[in-house]
Amino acid sequence: MVAYLEELGSAIEIESISLKVASGTKVHLDALQIYLGHTDRIELEEEFESNYIGGTRTLVYDHSDLWLYAGAPGEWFTIPLDESFWYNGSENLIIEFDWPGGDNAIYVWGWMSDVNRSLYGEYGNPVGTQTWESLFVRLNGSLSLEPTTFGAIKSTLGL
């Protein structure tokens, strides 16, 4: 799925991703890979990798034989990334989840856009089907500070 620059606000070192639970408490996945990367697209094209700006698609999570546990409906559950990702704050962001199969299910909240913001397809297939669906996702990490922030803090503290 693609998240727009205007929705993200500023640069951030993404350290984990949270999803809002609709139903289900656990899922077993044969494997799960999460990729993050920059894009200049508003709508995603059918070929997964063509949507990324060259060289930005980054594997940030890679686990096999994985159990994920979620809380009650309406709560957020978090997936800590293996590698953090620097979102530059000047382009749109692609969030890609890739898994071959599993058992049980955790359903997460989403919403419908007016453009093709997501793709879904079979594991390993380089081409997917466009959809207007988008997930409620929270990016967790360290925000970028404006250059004047330290000066403002220094001034406020009277140093």
C-alpha positions as a printed NumPy array, in Angstrom:
array([[  0.   ,   0.   ,   0.   ],
       [  1.083,   3.579,  -0.489],
       [  0.987,   6.223,   2.253],
       [  1.153,   9.81 ,   1.036],
       [  3.708,  12.384,   2.096],
       [  0.879,  14.64 ,   3.319],
       [ -0.357,  11.889,   5.65 ],
       [  3.068,  11.126,   7.091],
       [  4.116,  14.649,   7.933],
       [  7.88 ,  14.534,   8.32 ],
       [ 10.926,  12.336,   8.163],
       [ 11.008,   9.442,  10.619],
       [ 13.242,   6.498,  11.46 ],
       [ 10.603,   3.733,  11.307],
       [ 11.333,   1.095,  13.943],
       [  7.988,  -0.733,  14.099],
       [  4.596,  -0.89 ,  12.412],
       [  1.26 ,  -1.115,  14.226],
       [ -2.067,  -2.3  ,  12.82 ],
       [ -5.515,  -1.752,  14.37 ],
       [ -7.317,  -5.009,  15.194],
       [-10.832,  -5.573,  13.814],
       [-11.108,  -9.238,  14.901],
       [ -8.98 , -12.29 ,  15.609],
       [ -6.287, -12.688,  18.235],
       [ -3.541, -14.722,  16.588],
       [ -2.189, -15.873,  13.256],
       [  0.461, -18.418,  12.3  ],
       [  2.368, -17.538,   9.131],
       [  4.753, -19.812,   7.267],
       [  6.891, -16.704,   6.76 ],
       [  6.479, -12.93 ,   6.708],
       [  8.55 , -10.324,   4.926],
       [  7.9  ,  -6.599,   5.208],
       [  9.418,  -4.164,   2.737],
       [  9.444,  -0.367,   2.94 ],
       [ 10.493,   2.055,   0.229],
       [  9.94 ,   5.411,  -1.365],
       [  7.693,   6.096,  -4.335],
       [  6.609,   9.066,  -6.395],
       [  3.333,   7.339,  -7.315],
       [ -0.145,   8.33 ,  -6.198],
       [ -1.658,   5.085,  -7.519],
       [  0.152,   1.764,  -7.557],
       [  0.795,  -0.058, -10.817],
       [  0.185,  -3.819, -11.113],
       [  3.894,  -4.788, -11.009],
       [  4.984,  -4.654,  -7.362],
       [  8.624,  -3.612,  -7.721],
       [  7.991,  -1.011, -10.438],
       [  6.211,   1.156,  -7.872],
       [  9.387,   1.809,  -5.87 ],
       [ 11.898,   4.514,  -6.648],
       [ 14.951,   2.522,  -7.755],
       [ 17.1  ,   1.207,  -4.933],
       [ 14.708,   2.125,  -2.103],
       [ 12.835,  -1.187,  -1.638],
       [ 14.247,  -2.412,   1.672],
       [ 13.59 ,  -5.666,   3.514],
       [ 12.952,  -4.571,   7.117],
       [ 11.373,  -7.744,   8.543],
       [ 12.004, -11.389,   7.637],
       [ 10.778, -14.265,   9.824],
       [  9.747, -17.882,   9.213],
       [  7.277, -20.044,  11.135],
       [  5.883, -17.004,  12.905],
       [  3.042, -16.47 ,  15.372],
       [  1.613, -12.961,  15.703],
       [ -0.684, -12.109,  18.6  ],
       [ -3.121,  -9.219,  18.735],
       [ -5.195,  -7.684,  21.493],
       [ -8.908,  -7.   ,  21.514],
       [-10.778,  -5.361,  18.633],
       [ -9.961,  -1.66 ,  18.439],
       [ -6.496,  -2.119,  19.946],
       [ -3.236,  -1.759,  18.03 ],
       [ -0.72 ,  -4.578,  17.724],
       [  2.874,  -3.871,  16.827],
       [  5.442,  -5.641,  14.681],
       [  8.98 ,  -4.564,  15.651],
       [ 11.159,  -4.35 ,  12.535],
       [ 14.471,  -6.216,  12.24 ],
       [ 16.007,  -3.185,  10.546],
       [ 14.781,   0.376,  10.911],
       [ 13.95 ,   2.364,   7.77 ],
       [ 14.667,   6.042,   7.204],
       [ 11.59 ,   7.642,   5.635],
       [ 12.89 ,  10.853,   4.079],
       [  9.772,  13.001,   4.538],
       [  9.759,  14.161,   0.919],
       [  8.181,  11.259,  -1.015],
       [  5.33 ,   8.798,  -0.607],
       [  5.995,   5.544,   1.266],
       [  5.242,   1.977,   0.174],
       [  4.486,  -0.609,   2.868],
       [  4.57 ,  -4.171,   1.498],
       [  3.62 ,  -7.347,   3.399],
       [  4.572, -10.669,   1.783],
       [  3.673, -14.127,   3.143],
       [  3.189, -17.574,   1.557],
       [  0.413, -18.887,   3.793],
       [ -0.601, -19.731,   7.308],
       [ -3.377, -20.59 ,   9.75 ],
       [ -5.897, -18.531,  11.724],
       [ -6.362, -14.844,  11.023],
       [ -6.083, -11.365,  12.426],
       [ -8.283,  -8.917,  10.55 ],
       [ -7.246,  -5.277,  10.683],
       [ -9.137,  -2.078,  10.052],
       [ -8.897,  -0.423,   6.689],
       [-10.678,   2.127,   4.576],
       [-11.533,   2.728,   0.936],
       [ -9.678,   5.343,  -1.066],
       [-10.722,   6.79 ,  -4.401],
       [ -7.568,   5.536,  -6.159],
       [ -5.554,   2.284,  -6.33 ],
       [ -3.485,   2.614,  -3.16 ],
       [ -2.936,  -1.12 ,  -2.624],
       [ -2.071,  -4.312,  -4.476],
       [ -2.674,  -7.914,  -3.54 ],
       [ -1.483, -11.047,  -5.234],
       [ -0.185, -14.573,  -4.836],
       [  3.051, -15.064,  -2.923],
       [  6.049, -14.75 ,  -5.231],
       [  4.049, -13.366,  -8.166],
       [  5.606, -10.103,  -9.406],
       [  2.198,  -8.78 , -10.522],
       [ -0.852,  -8.074,  -8.361],
       [ -4.389,  -6.773,  -8.545],
       [ -5.012,  -3.106,  -7.8  ],
       [ -7.493,  -2.156,  -5.1  ],
       [ -8.788,   0.961,  -3.385],
       [ -8.438,  -0.673,   0.034],
       [ -5.93 ,   0.78 ,   2.452],
       [ -4.984,  -0.348,   5.978],
       [ -4.953,   1.676,   9.17 ],
       [ -1.221,   1.657,   9.891],
       [  0.773,   3.47 ,  12.536],
       [  4.495,   4.01 ,  11.981],
       [  6.517,   4.069,  15.185],
       [  9.998,   5.461,  15.6  ],
       [ 12.066,   8.594,  15.968],
       [ 10.902,  11.781,  14.299],
       [ 13.159,  14.185,  12.495],
       [ 13.668,  17.485,  14.286],
       [ 13.574,  20.869,  12.629],
       [ 16.932,  22.725,  12.644],
       [ 15.549,  25.38 ,  15.021],
       [ 14.264,  22.914,  17.621],
       [ 17.449,  22.719,  19.69 ],
       [ 17.815,  26.493,  19.705],
       [ 14.223,  26.876,  20.859],
       [ 14.777,  24.363,  23.672],
       [ 18.065,  26.013,  24.604],
       [ 16.392,  29.408,  24.7  ],
       [ 13.472,  28.131,  26.763],
       [ 15.799,  26.533,  29.288],
       [ 17.834,  29.755,  29.525],
       [ 21.145,  28.078,  28.709]])
